[in-house]
Amino acid sequence: MAERTTMLRVDHLRKVYESPRGDVEAIGDLSFTMGAGELVCIVGPSGCGKTTLLKCIAGLLRPSDGVVEMDGVRVTGPTPSMALVFQEYGRSLYPWLTVRSNVELPLRHKKLPRARRDRLIDESLEAVGLAHAAKSHPWQLSGGMQQRVAIARAIAYEPEILIMDEPFAAVDAQTRADLEDLVRDLHRSRGVSILFVTHDIDESVYLGERVLVLSKSPTRVEESLKIDLPDDRDQITTRALPRFTELRTHVYGHIQRAKAR
Amino acid sequence: MSAAARIKTIVANLLFAAGLPVLILVAWNALAKKPDEAVGAEKFYPDPVTVGRAFADNWIGPAFAHEVLPSLYRLGIGIVVSIVAGVAAGTVIGLLPWLRELTEPVLEFFRAIPPPALIPIVMLLLGITDTMKIAVIVSGAVWPILLNTIDGVRATDSIMTETADAFRITRWQRLWYLVLPAASPRIMTGVRTGLSVALILMVISEMFASSSGLGYRIVYFQRNFLIAESWSGIVLLGLTGVLLAAIFGFAERRILRWYHGMLEVERG
């Protein structure tokens, strides 16, 4: 794989939550870079500040120290080059809007010509396999389909990077496998960079081109592991590869050690 | 369902709904004395036919335009002003924590004042005018709407707000597509309470100082011992309340269609 230009740079990021009963250091000292077009998974023990990290990267939280840079520009607030997919799809989609309007809402302020806006919506709903449900309301759909709507909303926004915060933690195992393949497909067909946070080690190895293993709080990057599995991945054959087992065992060991420390 | 079967259900539903009112009318008719047979206090409880006749004589025809329409006009304006003012102020206060802390004690104080007590003062300030009656209606009906809007706006889901932040939704779009819809179930609860308060205050304000309107006529009939006429005014008030509830129900079903649908799904 050719070296990619650096797109996202997180440098000595630190986040301390201040409270009257003492400060809590959620993120200790965290640095990594991500190339354009990369699919990086972040995995770490539960309660290690993964969501805090994502919020700092997305500009929703101000880091206590360090910088986040996107294409060489410091991130100080939400930017149009990033789109988020939250774990709680039920609370991230607006139940009073139809599926189509939910996807449309972030595009309204982008000042796109009507025809282009419509095409973006149609294409992204098509890409997640929900063209037929455009007129439904989110609560009429299953959990997996609702998360597809959230993904469609994010890709219609045309971000350079898609940030996903444990997006499949609340759906059943079979739906989850389908959604994982959808993420791989979108990454390959659209060339969008994806930063995918999960607590599921198998998921991180199956999805990622690279896996960042985090330590427990105060969080640092424990290891950056390149996933040298073939690009064509498949739920059955890929997960049965000896290399897959090696990699997951390796990550698992790291997490165990991170927890023990 | 076939057309015949559908008509059958509709008729059955109508009969069911009409059952209790008919029963009450029959019982009332059996218990009350005709005007020429009534003795002493019995005169105060005329039979339904007499009240019905008084209703037709006093409220239908030109009297409708002269007595009923002015009342409905004040009520309508009062309700619209209450909703607009309550929702607008409630949204601003709900969105700004410092303003909420600043206004909360004052709001509690004003809300606690029974609006009828304000009538003499409002009369001095505004005279015996329509504006005075509308002011009295608003002074009572605005509170449930205002307070419910504040609570509804405050309770906007944090992840929905973060979603709007992340996608850089503009301020007005956020208001229109997030804050107001999210608060709409609470707002409608406030409006429902506001409507019944508004009806009460419409009557009371007219009883105090007026030369037209439902409240004025009911007091006029009572002072002139026109008993059946007085009762017929109360019947008309009840019907007005039913009409208000029907309009509200229609609006609520449209505005909160998503909300009721969602609750139904959640209940399984």
Coordinates of C-alpha atoms in Angstrom, one line a residue:
Chain A
M1 CA 0.0 0.0 0.0
A2 CA 1.4 3.4 -1.0
E3 CA 2.2 5.9 1.7
R4 CA -0.8 8.3 2.1
T5 CA -0.6 11.9 2.9
T6 CA -1.4 12.8 6.5
M7 CA -4.9 14.1 6.9
L8 CA -5.6 13.9 10.6
R9 CA -3.0 14.6 13.2
V10 CA -3.6 14.3 16.9
D11 CA -0.6 15.6 18.8
H12 CA -0.1 15.2 22.6
L13 CA -3.8 15.4 23.2
R14 CA -4.8 15.7 26.9
K15 CA -8.2 16.1 28.4
V16 CA -8.9 16.7 32.0
Y17 CA -12.5 17.0 33.4
E18 CA -12.4 19.6 36.1
S19 CA -14.8 19.1 39.0
P20 CA -15.0 20.4 42.6
R21 CA -14.1 17.0 43.9
G22 CA -10.9 16.8 42.0
D23 CA -9.8 16.7 38.4
V24 CA -10.3 13.5 36.3
E25 CA -7.7 12.9 33.7
A26 CA -9.6 11.2 30.9
I27 CA -6.9 11.3 28.2
G28 CA -3.3 11.4 29.3
D29 CA -1.1 12.1 26.3
L30 CA -2.3 10.8 23.0
S31 CA -0.7 11.1 19.6
F32 CA -1.4 9.5 16.2
T33 CA -1.8 10.4 12.6
M34 CA -4.2 9.1 10.0
G35 CA -3.6 9.2 6.2
A36 CA -6.2 10.2 3.7
G37 CA -8.4 7.3 2.7
E38 CA -7.4 5.2 5.6
L39 CA -9.7 3.0 7.7
V40 CA -8.5 3.1 11.3
C41 CA -10.1 1.3 14.2
I42 CA -9.6 2.4 17.8
V43 CA -10.0 -0.2 20.4
G44 CA -9.5 0.0 24.1
P45 CA -10.7 -1.3 27.5
S46 CA -14.1 0.0 28.5
G47 CA -14.1 3.4 30.2
C48 CA -10.8 4.4 28.6
G49 CA -12.2 7.7 27.2
K50 CA -12.9 6.6 23.6
T51 CA -15.9 8.9 23.3
T52 CA -14.0 11.8 24.9
L53 CA -11.3 11.3 22.3
L54 CA -13.7 11.3 19.4
K55 CA -15.5 14.4 20.8
C56 CA -12.1 16.2 21.0
I57 CA -11.3 15.2 17.4
A58 CA -14.7 16.3 16.1
G59 CA -14.4 19.7 17.8
L60 CA -17.3 19.0 20.2
L61 CA -15.0 19.2 23.2
R62 CA -12.0 21.4 23.8
P63 CA -8.9 19.5 24.7
S64 CA -7.0 20.6 27.8
D65 CA -3.8 20.4 26.0
G66 CA -2.4 19.4 22.6
V67 CA -3.8 19.9 19.2
V68 CA -6.0 18.2 16.6
E69 CA -5.2 19.1 13.0
M70 CA -7.2 18.3 9.9
D71 CA -5.3 18.9 6.6
G72 CA -2.9 21.0 8.5
V73 CA -5.5 23.3 10.0
R74 CA -6.1 23.2 13.8
V75 CA -9.6 22.0 14.7
T76 CA -11.3 24.3 17.2
G77 CA -15.0 23.4 16.5
P78 CA -17.1 21.2 14.4
T79 CA -15.8 21.3 10.8
P80 CA -17.5 20.4 7.5
S81 CA -14.8 17.9 6.7
M82 CA -16.0 15.5 9.5
A83 CA -19.2 13.6 9.9
L84 CA -20.2 11.7 13.0
V85 CA -22.2 8.5 13.5
F86 CA -23.2 8.1 17.1
Q87 CA -23.8 4.8 19.0
E88 CA -27.3 5.9 20.1
Y89 CA -29.0 6.1 16.7
G90 CA -32.4 6.4 18.4
R91 CA -31.3 9.7 19.9
S92 CA -29.2 11.0 17.0
L93 CA -31.9 10.8 14.3
Y94 CA -34.9 13.2 14.7
P95 CA -38.1 11.2 15.1
W96 CA -40.3 14.0 13.8
L97 CA -38.5 14.0 10.4
T98 CA -38.8 11.4 7.7
V99 CA -35.7 9.4 6.8
R100 CA -35.2 11.6 3.8
S101 CA -35.5 14.8 5.8
N102 CA -33.0 13.5 8.4
V103 CA -30.5 13.0 5.7
E104 CA -31.3 16.3 4.1
L105 CA -31.1 18.4 7.3
P106 CA -27.3 18.8 7.4
L107 CA -27.2 19.7 3.7
R108 CA -29.7 22.6 4.1
H109 CA -27.0 25.1 5.1
K110 CA -24.5 23.9 2.5
K111 CA -26.0 26.1 -0.2
L112 CA -26.0 23.4 -2.8
P113 CA -28.2 23.6 -5.9
R114 CA -31.5 21.7 -5.4
A115 CA -30.7 19.0 -8.0
R116 CA -27.3 18.3 -6.4
R117 CA -28.8 18.1 -2.9
D118 CA -31.4 15.7 -4.1
R119 CA -28.9 13.5 -5.9
L120 CA -26.7 13.4 -2.7
I121 CA -29.6 12.2 -0.7
D122 CA -30.8 9.7 -3.2
E123 CA -27.3 8.3 -3.7
S124 CA -26.5 7.9 0.0
L125 CA -29.8 6.3 0.8
E126 CA -29.2 4.0 -2.2
A127 CA -25.7 3.2 -0.9
V128 CA -27.0 2.0 2.5
G129 CA -29.8 0.1 0.9
L130 CA -32.7 2.3 2.1
A131 CA -33.9 4.0 -1.0
H132 CA -37.3 2.4 -0.4
A133 CA -37.7 3.8 3.1
A134 CA -37.1 7.5 2.4
K135 CA -40.6 8.4 3.4
S136 CA -40.7 6.4 6.6
H137 CA -39.9 7.8 10.0
P138 CA -36.9 6.5 11.8
W139 CA -38.9 4.8 14.6
Q140 CA -40.7 2.7 12.0
L141 CA -37.4 1.0 11.1
S142 CA -35.4 -1.6 13.0
G143 CA -32.3 -0.6 14.9
G144 CA -29.9 -1.7 12.1
M145 CA -31.9 0.3 9.5
Q146 CA -31.9 3.3 11.8
Q147 CA -28.1 3.2 12.0
R148 CA -28.0 2.9 8.2
V149 CA -30.0 6.2 8.1
A150 CA -27.4 7.8 10.3
I151 CA -24.6 6.5 8.0
A152 CA -26.5 7.8 5.0
R153 CA -26.8 11.2 6.6
A154 CA -23.1 11.2 7.3
I155 CA -21.9 10.3 3.8
A156 CA -24.4 12.6 2.1
Y157 CA -22.6 15.4 4.1
E158 CA -19.5 14.5 2.0
P159 CA -17.0 14.6 4.8
E160 CA -13.3 13.8 4.2
I161 CA -13.5 11.6 7.3
L162 CA -16.3 9.6 8.8
I163 CA -16.1 9.3 12.6
M164 CA -18.0 6.4 14.1
D165 CA -18.4 6.0 17.8
E166 CA -19.2 2.4 18.6
P167 CA -21.9 2.5 16.0
F168 CA -23.0 -1.1 16.1
A169 CA -22.8 -1.7 19.9
A170 CA -26.6 -1.7 20.2
V171 CA -27.6 -4.0 17.3
D172 CA -27.8 -7.7 17.1
A173 CA -24.9 -9.9 15.9
Q174 CA -26.3 -10.6 12.4
T175 CA -27.2 -7.1 11.7
R176 CA -23.9 -6.1 13.0
A177 CA -22.1 -8.3 10.5
D178 CA -24.1 -6.7 7.6
L179 CA -23.3 -3.2 8.8
E180 CA -19.6 -4.0 9.1
D181 CA -19.6 -5.1 5.5
L182 CA -21.4 -1.9 4.6
V183 CA -18.7 0.1 6.2
R184 CA -16.0 -1.8 4.3
D185 CA -18.0 -1.3 1.1
L186 CA -18.4 2.4 1.6
H187 CA -14.7 2.8 2.4
R188 CA -13.7 1.0 -0.8
S189 CA -16.3 2.4 -3.2
R190 CA -16.2 6.0 -2.0
G191 CA -12.7 6.3 -0.8
V192 CA -13.8 8.1 2.4
S193 CA -11.5 7.9 5.4
I194 CA -13.1 6.2 8.4
L195 CA -12.1 6.5 12.1
F196 CA -14.0 3.7 13.8
V197 CA -14.2 3.3 17.6
T198 CA -15.2 0.0 19.1
H199 CA -14.8 -2.0 22.2
D200 CA -15.1 -5.2 20.1
I201 CA -11.6 -6.6 19.3
D202 CA -12.8 -8.9 16.5
E203 CA -14.7 -6.1 14.9
S204 CA -11.6 -3.8 15.0
V205 CA -9.4 -6.5 13.3
Y206 CA -12.0 -7.4 10.7
L207 CA -12.7 -3.8 9.7
G208 CA -9.5 -1.9 10.1
E209 CA -6.5 -1.4 7.9
R210 CA -4.8 -0.4 11.1
V211 CA -5.8 -0.8 14.8
L212 CA -4.9 1.6 17.5
V213 CA -4.9 0.0 20.9
L214 CA -5.5 2.4 23.7
S215 CA -4.5 2.0 27.3
K216 CA -6.9 2.5 30.2
S217 CA -7.5 6.0 31.6
P218 CA -5.5 8.3 31.5
T219 CA -5.4 7.2 27.9
R220 CA -2.4 6.8 25.7
V221 CA -1.9 4.9 22.4
E222 CA -0.6 1.5 23.5
E223 CA 0.1 0.2 20.0
S224 CA -0.5 1.0 16.4
L225 CA -1.0 -2.3 14.6
K226 CA -1.1 -2.7 10.8
I227 CA -3.7 -5.3 9.8
D228 CA -2.2 -7.3 7.0
L229 CA -5.3 -9.2 6.0
P230 CA -6.3 -9.2 2.3
D231 CA -8.4 -6.2 1.2
D232 CA -11.3 -8.4 0.1
R233 CA -12.8 -9.4 3.4
D234 CA -15.6 -11.7 4.1
Q235 CA -17.4 -12.5 7.4
I236 CA -16.8 -16.3 7.0
T237 CA -13.5 -16.7 5.3
T238 CA -11.6 -13.8 6.7
R239 CA -12.6 -14.6 10.3
A240 CA -11.4 -18.1 9.7
L241 CA -7.9 -17.1 8.6
P242 CA -5.1 -18.1 10.9
R243 CA -3.7 -14.6 10.5
F244 CA -7.0 -13.1 11.8
T245 CA -6.8 -15.3 14.9
E246 CA -3.2 -14.2 15.4
L247 CA -4.0 -10.5 15.1
R248 CA -7.0 -10.7 17.4
T249 CA -5.0 -12.7 20.0
H250 CA -2.3 -10.0 19.8
V251 CA -4.7 -7.2 20.3
Y252 CA -6.5 -9.1 23.1
G253 CA -3.2 -9.6 24.9
H254 CA -2.5 -5.9 24.7
I255 CA -5.9 -4.9 26.1
Q256 CA -5.5 -7.4 28.9
R257 CA -2.1 -5.9 29.8
A258 CA -3.5 -2.4 29.5
K259 CA -6.2 -3.2 31.9
A260 CA -3.9 -4.9 34.4
R261 CA -1.5 -2.0 34.5
Chain B
M1 CA -63.8 -4.2 5.6
S2 CA -66.8 -3.8 3.2
A3 CA -68.7 -0.6 2.9
A4 CA -71.7 -2.0 4.6
A5 CA -69.7 -3.3 7.5
R6 CA -67.9 0.1 7.8
I7 CA -71.2 1.9 8.0
K8 CA -72.4 -0.6 10.6
T9 CA -69.3 0.2 12.8
I10 CA -69.8 3.9 12.4
V11 CA -73.5 3.7 13.4
A12 CA -72.6 1.4 16.4
N13 CA -69.9 3.9 17.5
L14 CA -72.4 6.8 17.2
L15 CA -75.0 5.0 19.2
F16 CA -72.4 4.1 21.9
A17 CA -71.2 7.7 22.2
A18 CA -74.8 9.1 22.3
G19 CA -76.0 6.6 24.8
L20 CA -75.0 8.4 28.1
P21 CA -76.1 11.9 27.0
V22 CA -79.5 10.5 25.9
L23 CA -79.8 8.7 29.3
I24 CA -79.0 11.9 31.2
L25 CA -81.6 13.9 29.2
V26 CA -84.2 11.3 29.8
A27 CA -83.5 11.3 33.6
W28 CA -83.4 15.1 33.7
N29 CA -86.8 15.2 31.9
A30 CA -88.3 12.7 34.3
L31 CA -87.1 14.5 37.4
A32 CA -87.8 18.1 36.4
K33 CA -91.2 19.7 36.6
K34 CA -92.9 21.6 33.7
P35 CA -92.9 25.4 34.3
D36 CA -96.7 25.4 35.0
E37 CA -96.5 22.6 37.5
A38 CA -93.3 23.8 39.3
V39 CA -93.7 24.9 42.9
G40 CA -91.2 26.9 45.0
A41 CA -87.6 25.9 44.4
E42 CA -88.6 23.5 41.7
K43 CA -88.8 26.6 39.4
F44 CA -85.0 26.7 39.5
Y45 CA -84.7 23.4 37.8
P46 CA -86.6 23.6 34.5
D47 CA -87.0 20.6 32.2
P48 CA -84.8 20.0 29.2
V49 CA -87.5 21.0 26.7
T50 CA -87.9 24.5 28.3
V51 CA -84.1 25.0 28.5
G52 CA -83.9 23.9 24.8
R53 CA -86.6 26.4 23.8
A54 CA -84.7 29.1 25.7
F55 CA -81.5 28.1 24.0
A56 CA -83.1 28.4 20.5
D57 CA -84.7 31.8 21.4
N58 CA -81.7 33.4 23.0
W59 CA -78.6 32.1 21.2
I60 CA -79.6 31.2 17.7
G61 CA -80.2 33.8 15.0
P62 CA -79.2 37.5 15.5
A63 CA -78.3 36.9 19.1
F64 CA -75.6 34.6 17.9
A65 CA -73.8 37.5 16.1
H66 CA -74.5 39.9 19.0
E67 CA -73.7 37.8 22.0
V68 CA -71.8 34.7 21.0
L69 CA -69.4 35.9 18.3
P70 CA -67.9 38.7 20.5
S71 CA -67.1 36.1 23.1
L72 CA -65.6 33.7 20.7
Y73 CA -63.6 36.5 19.1
R74 CA -62.0 37.5 22.5
L75 CA -61.4 33.8 23.3
G76 CA -59.8 33.2 19.9
I77 CA -57.5 36.2 20.1
G78 CA -56.7 35.5 23.7
I79 CA -55.7 31.9 22.9
V80 CA -53.6 32.9 19.9
V81 CA -51.8 35.6 21.8
S82 CA -51.2 33.2 24.8
I83 CA -49.7 30.5 22.5
V84 CA -47.5 32.9 20.5
A85 CA -46.2 34.7 23.6
G86 CA -45.9 31.6 25.7
V87 CA -44.0 29.6 23.1
A88 CA -41.8 32.5 22.1
A89 CA -40.8 33.6 25.6
G90 CA -40.6 29.9 26.8
T91 CA -38.2 29.1 24.0
V92 CA -35.9 32.0 24.8
I93 CA -36.0 31.3 28.5
G94 CA -35.5 27.6 28.0
L95 CA -32.5 28.1 25.8
L96 CA -30.7 30.5 28.1
P97 CA -29.8 29.1 31.5
W98 CA -28.9 32.5 33.0
L99 CA -32.2 34.0 31.9
R100 CA -34.1 31.0 33.4
E101 CA -32.4 31.5 36.8
L102 CA -33.1 35.2 36.6
T103 CA -36.8 34.9 35.8
E104 CA -37.8 31.8 37.7
P105 CA -38.8 33.4 41.0
V106 CA -40.7 36.2 39.2
L107 CA -42.5 33.7 37.0
E108 CA -43.5 31.6 40.0
F109 CA -44.9 34.8 41.7
F110 CA -47.0 35.9 38.7
R111 CA -48.2 32.4 38.0
A112 CA -49.5 32.1 41.5
I113 CA -51.8 35.2 41.2
P114 CA -55.3 34.1 40.4
P115 CA -56.1 36.0 37.2
P116 CA -59.7 37.1 38.2
A117 CA -58.1 39.1 41.0
L118 CA -56.4 41.2 38.3
I119 CA -59.6 42.1 36.6
P120 CA -60.4 45.3 38.6
I121 CA -56.8 46.6 38.0
V122 CA -56.8 45.7 34.3
M123 CA -60.2 47.4 34.0
L124 CA -58.7 50.6 35.4
L125 CA -55.7 50.4 33.1
L126 CA -57.5 49.4 29.9
G127 CA -61.1 50.4 30.5
I128 CA -64.1 48.2 29.8
T129 CA -62.8 47.1 26.4
D130 CA -62.2 44.0 24.4
T131 CA -58.5 44.5 25.0
M132 CA -59.1 44.3 28.8
K133 CA -60.9 41.0 28.4
I134 CA -58.2 39.6 26.1
A135 CA -55.6 40.7 28.6
V136 CA -57.4 38.9 31.4
I137 CA -57.6 35.7 29.2
V138 CA -53.9 35.9 28.4
S139 CA -52.9 36.6 32.0
G140 CA -54.1 33.2 32.9
A141 CA -53.8 31.0 29.8
V142 CA -50.2 32.0 29.0
W143 CA -48.7 30.3 32.2
P144 CA -49.2 26.7 31.4
I145 CA -48.0 27.2 27.9
L146 CA -44.9 29.2 29.0
L147 CA -43.8 26.9 31.7
N148 CA -44.3 23.7 29.7
T149 CA -42.4 25.3 26.8
I150 CA -39.5 26.1 29.1
D151 CA -39.4 22.6 30.4
G152 CA -39.7 21.1 26.9
V153 CA -37.0 23.2 25.5
R154 CA -34.7 22.5 28.4
A155 CA -35.2 18.8 28.1
T156 CA -33.9 18.6 24.4
D157 CA -31.9 15.4 24.2
S158 CA -28.2 16.0 24.6
I159 CA -27.2 13.7 21.7
M160 CA -29.7 15.3 19.4
T161 CA -28.1 18.7 20.2
E162 CA -24.6 17.2 19.7
T163 CA -25.7 15.9 16.3
A164 CA -26.8 19.4 15.4
D165 CA -23.5 20.8 16.6
A166 CA -21.4 18.2 14.7
F167 CA -23.3 18.9 11.5
R168 CA -23.1 22.7 12.1
I169 CA -26.8 23.1 11.8
T170 CA -27.5 26.9 11.8
R171 CA -29.3 28.6 14.6
W172 CA -32.7 29.1 12.9
Q173 CA -32.7 25.6 11.4
R174 CA -31.9 24.3 14.9
L175 CA -34.8 26.1 16.3
W176 CA -37.2 25.0 13.6
Y177 CA -36.0 21.4 13.1
L178 CA -34.8 20.5 16.6
V179 CA -35.8 22.6 19.5
L180 CA -39.5 23.3 18.7
P181 CA -40.3 19.8 17.5
A182 CA -38.5 18.3 20.5
A183 CA -40.5 20.5 22.8
S184 CA -43.8 20.1 20.9
P185 CA -45.3 17.3 23.1
R186 CA -44.8 19.5 26.2
I187 CA -46.0 22.6 24.4
M188 CA -49.2 20.8 23.4
T189 CA -49.8 19.7 27.0
G190 CA -49.5 23.4 28.0
V191 CA -51.9 24.5 25.3
R192 CA -54.5 22.0 26.4
T193 CA -54.4 23.3 29.9
G194 CA -54.3 26.9 28.6
L195 CA -57.5 26.4 26.6
S196 CA -59.6 25.5 29.6
V197 CA -58.2 28.4 31.6
A198 CA -58.9 30.7 28.7
L199 CA -62.6 29.6 28.5
I200 CA -63.0 30.2 32.3
L201 CA -61.5 33.6 32.1
M202 CA -63.5 34.6 29.1
V203 CA -66.7 34.0 31.0
I204 CA -65.4 35.6 34.2
S205 CA -64.1 38.8 32.5
E206 CA -67.5 39.2 30.8
M207 CA -69.4 38.7 34.1
F208 CA -67.4 41.6 35.7
A209 CA -67.8 44.3 33.1
S210 CA -69.4 43.9 29.7
S211 CA -72.4 44.8 27.6
S212 CA -72.2 41.7 25.4
G213 CA -71.0 38.1 25.5
L214 CA -71.9 34.8 27.1
G215 CA -70.8 35.7 30.6
Y216 CA -72.7 39.0 30.5
R217 CA -75.9 37.4 29.3
I218 CA -75.8 34.6 31.9
V219 CA -75.4 37.1 34.7
Y220 CA -78.2 39.3 33.1
F221 CA -80.6 36.3 32.9
Q222 CA -79.8 35.3 36.5
R223 CA -80.4 38.8 37.8
N224 CA -83.8 38.9 36.0
F225 CA -84.9 35.5 37.3
L226 CA -84.8 34.1 33.7
I227 CA -83.9 30.6 35.0
A228 CA -84.2 28.5 31.8
E229 CA -82.3 31.2 29.9
S230 CA -79.5 31.1 32.4
W231 CA -79.3 27.4 32.2
S232 CA -79.2 27.6 28.4
G233 CA -76.2 29.8 28.6
I234 CA -74.4 27.2 30.7
V235 CA -75.3 24.6 28.1
L236 CA -73.8 26.8 25.4
L237 CA -70.5 27.2 27.5
G238 CA -70.3 23.4 27.7
L239 CA -70.7 23.1 23.9
T240 CA -68.1 25.8 23.4
G241 CA -65.7 23.7 25.5
V242 CA -66.4 20.6 23.5
L243 CA -65.8 22.5 20.2
L244 CA -62.5 23.8 21.6
A245 CA -61.4 20.3 22.6
A246 CA -62.3 19.0 19.1
I247 CA -60.3 21.7 17.3
F248 CA -57.4 21.0 19.7
G249 CA -57.6 17.3 19.2
F250 CA -57.5 17.7 15.4
A251 CA -54.4 20.0 15.6
E252 CA -52.7 17.8 18.1
R253 CA -53.1 14.7 16.0
R254 CA -51.5 16.5 13.0
I255 CA -48.7 18.1 14.9
L256 CA -47.8 15.1 17.1
R257 CA -48.4 12.4 14.6
W258 CA -44.7 11.3 14.9
Y259 CA -44.9 11.3 18.7
H260 CA -48.0 9.1 19.0
G261 CA -46.6 6.8 16.3
M262 CA -43.3 6.5 18.2
L263 CA -45.1 5.8 21.5
E264 CA -47.1 3.1 19.8
V265 CA -44.0 1.4 18.5
E266 CA -42.3 1.6 21.9
R267 CA -45.2 0.0 23.6
G268 CA -44.9 -2.8 21.0

